[in-house]
Amino acid sequence: MTIRAAPASSRVEINLGKIAHNVKELVQFYGSKGIEIMGVTKTVCGDPDIANIFVDNGIRVLADSKIENLKKMHDAGVKAQFVLLRTPALSEVEAVINNADISMNTEIAVIRRLAMIAEAKNMVHQVILMIEMGDLREGILPDNLEVFIQEVLNLKGVSIVGIGANFACFGGVKPSEEKMNRLSELAGFIESEFSLPLIYVSGGNSANYNWFTAVKSTGKINNLRLGESIYLGRETLDRKVIPGLFTDAFTFVSEVIESKIKPSVPYGETGQDAFGNYPQFRDRGMIRRAIVGFGSQDVLVKGLTPELDIEILGSSSDHTILDAGLVDLQVGDEVKFSLDYGALLSVMSSVYITKKYTKVF
Ligand SMILES: *Cc1c(COP(=O)(O)O)cnc(C)c1O
């Protein structure tokens, strides 16, 4: 589908200067206690302009959950090590070998196939083993680790370069000091038991900020995989702003396509709305209702916050309705919104939203 050329009434403005600043600050901050950052690019669909900002500002390893995104960055000439951030599907193993230097893994069947295909190509594919530590998304259970590693070590075609764990993604489980110490211990055990130096001991993601800030020593943890902190300037346990970072590197902008004074409560007999809900409305009398030209097909609307003092009343697939309050919004005016993580993911993934890059603060 090529709709890029058509004018779009909605766009995301990407301030590369602010992203560069956040990258530099975080690389230095985490580097102060020996932690290297993997730049997570899935959030921005492997956008090569953003990836290059990462690389130019001190990140040498880029991680993405989609092979297409790794390939996109590689084809665009981004100079980095590429990590597949999600355990590969059996059906995509060959593409993983061709497009990722390293993949994160939790299943022996997948690693066996990675090894077989890599060996046939005279290659050695690097793997990071993800360990389950309570968030209950991906991971090998610690009790099974010893047997698992022994089996991987017997395979030609793959080499274990690290271990990792993930937190606060599914179960909301915190990367506490206790969890980090446990991961450090496991790393120490693997290194001594198998005489296997681990290049990466990757302790988590943007949720690890509080842990890192509080501890003197990070133990054997030497890596974190950061997305949201870089893009939105926040840690992710409480969504607190990280001091000195920009939270507004991304702005969503859309145009008003209708603006009229209308009642605040729909009139007539009512049934379901577009998404099967029976909507309820508070009567605030007559209001200025402005419609902007995007909807739930384009953006996770609940993740948007208007910059002006106006309120999002709701959306259908391609209309979003605002109560303009005291703001005199007229047709053709542009309305700006800040984005949370879900909104950022959705606008970056939407083919209907133009990406506009700026560099100045
Ligand atoms: C998405 C993801 C990350 C990045 O998380 P942020 O909260 O954006 O920093 C890190 N690790 C894994 C395995 C992920 O899937």
Coordinates of C-alpha atoms and ligand atoms in Angstrom, one line a residue:
M1 CA 0.0 0.0 0.0
T2 CA 1.5 3.3 -1.0
I3 CA -0.4 6.1 0.5
R4 CA 2.7 8.0 1.7
A5 CA 2.3 10.5 -1.2
A6 CA -1.2 11.5 -0.3
P7 CA -1.5 14.4 2.1
A8 CA -2.3 13.2 5.6
S9 CA -4.3 15.3 8.0
S10 CA -2.5 13.7 11.0
R11 CA 1.2 13.5 11.7
V12 CA 3.7 12.6 14.4
E13 CA 6.5 15.1 14.8
I14 CA 9.7 13.4 15.9
N15 CA 12.4 15.7 17.4
L16 CA 15.6 13.9 16.7
G17 CA 17.6 16.4 18.8
K18 CA 15.6 15.6 21.9
I19 CA 16.0 11.9 21.3
A20 CA 19.8 12.4 20.9
H21 CA 19.9 14.3 24.1
N22 CA 18.0 11.5 26.0
V23 CA 20.3 8.8 24.5
K24 CA 23.4 10.7 25.5
E25 CA 22.1 11.3 29.1
L26 CA 21.0 7.7 29.6
V27 CA 24.2 6.2 28.1
Q28 CA 26.2 8.3 30.6
F29 CA 23.9 7.8 33.5
Y30 CA 23.8 4.0 33.3
G31 CA 27.5 3.8 32.2
S32 CA 28.4 5.4 35.5
K33 CA 28.0 2.0 37.2
G34 CA 29.1 -0.2 34.3
I35 CA 25.8 -0.8 32.5
E36 CA 25.7 -0.7 28.7
I37 CA 22.4 0.2 26.9
M38 CA 20.8 -1.7 24.1
G39 CA 18.6 0.7 22.1
V40 CA 15.2 -0.8 21.7
T41 CA 13.7 0.1 18.3
K42 CA 10.5 -1.9 18.2
T43 CA 8.7 1.2 19.6
V44 CA 9.4 3.1 16.5
C45 CA 9.2 0.2 14.0
G46 CA 12.9 0.1 13.4
D47 CA 12.9 3.7 12.1
P48 CA 16.4 4.1 10.5
D49 CA 16.7 7.9 11.2
I50 CA 16.1 7.2 14.9
A51 CA 18.4 4.2 14.9
N52 CA 21.2 6.3 13.5
I53 CA 20.6 8.8 16.3
F54 CA 21.1 6.0 18.8
V55 CA 24.3 4.9 17.1
D56 CA 25.7 8.4 16.8
N57 CA 25.2 9.0 20.5
G58 CA 26.9 6.0 22.0
I59 CA 24.7 2.9 21.5
R60 CA 26.3 0.0 19.6
V61 CA 23.6 -2.6 20.0
L62 CA 20.1 -2.2 18.7
A63 CA 17.3 -4.6 19.7
D64 CA 13.9 -5.1 18.0
S65 CA 11.2 -7.7 18.4
K66 CA 10.5 -7.9 14.6
I67 CA 12.9 -9.3 12.0
E68 CA 11.4 -6.9 9.4
N69 CA 12.6 -4.0 11.5
L70 CA 16.1 -5.4 11.9
K71 CA 16.3 -5.9 8.2
K72 CA 15.0 -2.4 7.5
M73 CA 17.7 -0.9 9.7
H74 CA 20.4 -3.1 8.2
D75 CA 19.3 -2.3 4.6
A76 CA 19.3 1.4 5.4
G77 CA 23.0 1.1 6.4
V78 CA 22.6 1.5 10.1
K79 CA 25.9 0.4 11.6
A80 CA 25.2 -1.7 14.8
Q81 CA 24.9 -5.1 16.2
F82 CA 21.3 -6.3 15.8
V83 CA 19.5 -8.3 18.5
L84 CA 16.1 -10.0 18.1
L85 CA 14.4 -9.1 21.3
R86 CA 11.8 -11.9 21.2
T87 CA 12.2 -15.6 21.1
P88 CA 12.0 -16.6 17.4
A89 CA 9.1 -18.6 16.0
L90 CA 10.3 -21.9 14.6
S91 CA 9.0 -20.8 11.2
E92 CA 11.3 -17.7 11.2
V93 CA 14.6 -19.3 12.2
E94 CA 16.2 -18.9 8.9
A95 CA 15.3 -15.2 8.7
V96 CA 16.7 -14.8 12.2
I97 CA 20.1 -16.2 11.1
N98 CA 20.1 -13.9 8.1
N99 CA 19.1 -10.7 9.9
A100 CA 20.1 -10.8 13.6
D101 CA 23.6 -11.1 15.1
I102 CA 22.0 -12.2 18.4
S103 CA 18.6 -13.5 19.4
M104 CA 16.9 -13.9 22.7
N105 CA 15.7 -17.5 23.3
T106 CA 13.7 -19.6 25.7
E107 CA 13.0 -22.8 23.8
I108 CA 15.4 -25.6 23.1
A109 CA 13.6 -26.7 19.9
V110 CA 14.1 -23.2 18.5
I111 CA 17.8 -23.1 19.5
R112 CA 18.4 -26.6 17.9
R113 CA 17.0 -25.3 14.7
L114 CA 19.0 -22.1 14.9
A115 CA 22.1 -24.2 15.4
M116 CA 21.3 -26.5 12.5
I117 CA 20.7 -23.7 10.0
A118 CA 23.7 -21.6 11.2
E119 CA 26.0 -24.6 11.0
A120 CA 24.8 -25.3 7.4
K121 CA 25.8 -21.8 6.5
N122 CA 29.1 -22.1 8.3
M123 CA 28.0 -19.5 10.8
V124 CA 27.8 -19.2 14.6
H125 CA 24.6 -17.5 15.8
Q126 CA 24.8 -15.9 19.2
V127 CA 22.0 -16.4 21.7
I128 CA 21.0 -14.7 24.9
L129 CA 19.0 -17.0 27.2
M130 CA 16.0 -15.2 28.8
I131 CA 15.3 -16.4 32.4
E132 CA 11.9 -16.3 34.0
M133 CA 12.0 -14.2 37.2
G134 CA 8.4 -13.7 38.0
D135 CA 6.8 -11.3 35.5
L136 CA 5.6 -14.5 33.7
R137 CA 6.1 -13.5 30.1
E138 CA 9.0 -15.2 28.5
G139 CA 11.8 -17.1 30.2
I140 CA 13.5 -20.4 31.1
L141 CA 12.7 -21.4 34.7
P142 CA 15.9 -21.1 36.8
D143 CA 15.6 -24.7 38.0
N144 CA 15.8 -25.9 34.4
L145 CA 18.7 -23.7 33.5
E146 CA 21.6 -26.0 34.1
V147 CA 20.3 -28.8 31.9
F148 CA 19.2 -26.3 29.3
I149 CA 22.6 -24.7 29.0
Q150 CA 24.4 -28.1 28.9
E151 CA 22.2 -29.0 25.9
V152 CA 22.9 -25.7 24.1
L153 CA 26.7 -26.1 24.7
N154 CA 26.6 -29.4 22.9
L155 CA 25.3 -27.7 19.7
K156 CA 27.6 -26.4 17.1
G157 CA 26.3 -23.3 15.2
V158 CA 25.2 -21.4 18.3
S159 CA 27.1 -19.8 21.2
I160 CA 25.6 -18.4 24.4
V161 CA 26.7 -14.8 24.8
G162 CA 24.5 -13.8 27.7
I163 CA 21.5 -14.2 29.9
G164 CA 18.7 -11.7 30.5
A165 CA 15.4 -11.2 32.3
N166 CA 12.4 -9.1 31.7
F167 CA 10.2 -7.2 34.2
A168 CA 7.1 -5.0 34.5
C169 CA 5.8 -6.0 31.0
F170 CA 3.1 -8.6 31.7
G171 CA 2.8 -9.2 35.4
G172 CA 4.0 -5.7 36.5
V173 CA 6.7 -7.4 38.6
K174 CA 9.4 -5.0 39.8
P175 CA 13.1 -5.6 39.1
S176 CA 13.8 -5.3 42.8
E177 CA 17.3 -5.5 44.4
E178 CA 16.4 -9.1 45.4
K179 CA 15.6 -10.1 41.8
M180 CA 18.7 -8.4 40.4
N181 CA 20.9 -10.1 43.0
R182 CA 19.3 -13.4 42.0
L183 CA 20.1 -12.8 38.4
S184 CA 23.6 -11.8 39.2
E185 CA 24.0 -15.1 41.2
L186 CA 22.7 -17.1 38.3
A187 CA 25.2 -15.3 36.0
G188 CA 28.0 -16.2 38.5
F189 CA 26.9 -19.7 38.7
I190 CA 26.8 -20.2 34.9
E191 CA 30.2 -18.6 34.5
S192 CA 31.9 -20.8 37.0
E193 CA 30.0 -24.1 36.4
F194 CA 30.5 -24.0 32.6
S195 CA 33.6 -21.7 32.3
L196 CA 31.4 -19.6 30.1
P197 CA 32.0 -15.9 30.2
L198 CA 28.8 -14.0 29.7
I199 CA 29.2 -10.9 27.6
Y200 CA 25.6 -9.7 28.4
V201 CA 23.9 -10.0 31.7
S202 CA 20.8 -8.0 30.8
G203 CA 18.8 -7.0 33.8
G204 CA 15.7 -5.5 32.2
N205 CA 14.3 -2.4 30.6
S206 CA 13.1 1.1 31.4
A207 CA 11.6 -0.3 34.7
N208 CA 15.1 -0.8 36.1
Y209 CA 15.7 2.9 36.8
N210 CA 14.8 2.9 40.5
W211 CA 16.8 -0.2 41.2
F212 CA 19.8 1.3 39.4
T213 CA 19.5 4.6 41.2
A214 CA 19.3 3.0 44.6
V215 CA 22.1 0.4 44.5
K216 CA 25.8 1.1 45.0
S217 CA 26.9 -1.9 42.8
T218 CA 24.9 -3.5 40.0
G219 CA 26.7 -6.8 40.6
K220 CA 27.1 -8.8 37.5
I221 CA 24.3 -6.9 35.6
N222 CA 26.1 -5.1 32.8
N223 CA 23.2 -4.4 30.4
L224 CA 19.7 -2.9 30.1
R225 CA 17.4 -2.7 27.1
L226 CA 15.8 0.7 26.9
G227 CA 12.9 1.9 24.8
E228 CA 10.5 4.1 26.7
S229 CA 13.0 6.0 28.8
I230 CA 14.7 7.1 25.6
Y231 CA 11.6 8.0 23.7
L232 CA 9.4 9.5 26.5
G233 CA 12.0 10.4 29.2
R234 CA 10.3 8.3 31.9
E235 CA 10.9 5.2 34.0
T236 CA 8.1 2.7 33.7
L237 CA 7.2 1.5 37.2
D238 CA 5.4 4.8 38.1
R239 CA 6.0 6.7 34.9
K240 CA 8.0 9.3 36.7
V241 CA 10.1 11.7 34.6
I242 CA 13.8 11.0 34.6
P243 CA 15.6 14.2 35.6
G244 CA 17.1 16.0 32.7
L245 CA 15.3 14.1 30.0
F246 CA 12.8 15.4 27.4
T247 CA 9.3 13.9 27.6
D248 CA 8.1 15.6 24.4
A249 CA 10.4 14.2 21.7
F250 CA 7.2 13.0 20.0
T251 CA 4.1 15.2 19.3
F252 CA 1.0 14.1 17.6
V253 CA -0.7 16.7 15.4
S254 CA -4.0 16.6 13.7
E255 CA -6.3 19.0 11.9
V256 CA -9.8 20.0 12.9
I257 CA -12.3 18.9 10.2
E258 CA -15.6 20.0 11.9
S259 CA -16.3 22.6 14.6
K260 CA -19.8 23.4 15.8
I261 CA -21.7 24.3 18.9
K262 CA -23.8 21.2 19.7
P263 CA -25.4 19.5 22.7
S264 CA -23.2 17.5 25.0
V265 CA -25.6 14.6 25.1
P266 CA -26.7 12.6 22.0
Y267 CA -30.4 12.7 21.3
G268 CA -32.8 10.0 20.0
E269 CA -33.2 6.4 21.0
T270 CA -29.8 4.8 21.6
G271 CA -28.1 1.5 21.1
Q272 CA -24.5 0.4 20.8
D273 CA -21.6 2.7 19.6
A274 CA -19.1 1.6 17.0
F275 CA -17.3 -0.7 19.4
G276 CA -20.2 -2.5 21.0
N277 CA -20.5 -0.2 24.1
Y278 CA -23.6 1.5 25.4
P279 CA -22.1 5.0 25.9
Q280 CA -23.0 7.3 28.8
F281 CA -22.7 11.1 28.6
R282 CA -22.8 13.9 31.2
D283 CA -24.9 16.9 30.4
R284 CA -22.8 20.0 30.2
G285 CA -25.2 22.0 28.1
M286 CA -24.2 23.2 24.7
I287 CA -20.5 22.9 23.9
R288 CA -18.1 23.5 21.0
R289 CA -17.5 20.1 19.6
A290 CA -14.5 19.9 17.3
I291 CA -13.7 16.8 15.3
V292 CA -10.1 15.9 14.4
G293 CA -9.3 13.7 11.5
F294 CA -8.0 10.5 13.2
G295 CA -9.6 7.7 15.1
S296 CA -9.1 4.4 16.8
Q297 CA -7.8 2.8 13.6
D298 CA -4.9 5.2 13.6
V299 CA -4.1 5.8 17.3
L300 CA -4.6 4.4 20.8
V301 CA -6.8 7.5 21.5
K302 CA -6.8 7.0 25.3
G303 CA -3.0 7.5 25.3
L304 CA -3.2 11.0 23.9
T305 CA -3.2 14.2 26.1
P306 CA -4.1 17.5 24.4
E307 CA -1.6 20.3 24.9
L308 CA -4.4 22.9 25.2
D309 CA -7.1 22.9 27.8
I310 CA -9.6 20.7 25.8
E311 CA -11.0 17.3 26.4
I312 CA -11.2 14.2 24.3
L313 CA -14.8 12.9 24.4
G314 CA -14.2 9.8 22.4
S315 CA -13.6 8.4 19.0
S316 CA -14.8 6.0 16.3
S317 CA -12.6 4.4 13.8
D318 CA -11.7 7.7 12.0
H319 CA -13.1 10.6 14.0
T320 CA -12.1 11.9 17.4
I321 CA -14.5 14.3 19.1
L322 CA -13.2 17.0 21.4
D323 CA -14.9 19.3 23.8
A324 CA -13.0 22.5 22.9
G325 CA -14.1 24.2 26.1
L326 CA -13.1 27.8 26.0
V327 CA -10.7 27.3 23.0
D328 CA -12.1 28.7 19.8
L329 CA -11.0 25.7 17.6
Q330 CA -12.0 26.2 13.9
V331 CA -11.8 24.0 10.8
G332 CA -8.2 23.8 9.6
D333 CA -6.7 24.5 13.0
E334 CA -4.1 22.0 14.2
V335 CA -4.4 20.4 17.6
K336 CA -1.3 19.0 19.4
F337 CA -1.2 16.0 21.7
S338 CA 1.4 14.4 23.8
L339 CA 1.7 10.6 23.7
D340 CA 2.0 7.7 26.2
Y341 CA 3.7 4.4 25.3
G342 CA 0.6 2.9 23.8
A343 CA -0.1 5.9 21.7
L344 CA 3.5 6.1 20.5
L345 CA 3.5 2.5 19.4
S346 CA 0.2 3.0 17.5
V347 CA 1.2 6.2 15.7
M348 CA 4.5 4.8 14.7
S349 CA 2.8 1.6 13.3
S350 CA 0.0 3.4 11.5
V351 CA 0.5 3.8 7.7
Y352 CA -2.0 6.6 7.8
I353 CA 0.1 9.0 9.9
T354 CA 2.9 11.0 8.4
K355 CA 6.3 11.1 10.2
K356 CA 7.9 14.5 10.3
Y357 CA 11.4 14.8 11.6
T358 CA 12.9 17.9 13.2
K359 CA 16.3 18.5 14.8
V360 CA 16.0 21.7 16.8
F361 CA 14.9 21.8 20.5
Ligands
LIG1 C1 10.1 -4.0 24.7 C2 11.1 -4.7 25.4 C3 12.1 -3.9 26.1 C4 12.1 -2.4 26.2 O1 11.2 -2.0 27.2 P1 11.0 -0.4 27.6 O2 10.0 -0.4 28.7 O3 10.5 0.3 26.4 O4 12.3 0.1 27.9 C5 13.2 -4.6 26.7 N1 13.2 -5.9 26.7 C6 12.3 -6.7 26.1 C7 12.5 -8.2 26.1 C8 11.2 -6.1 25.4 O5 10.3 -6.9 24.8

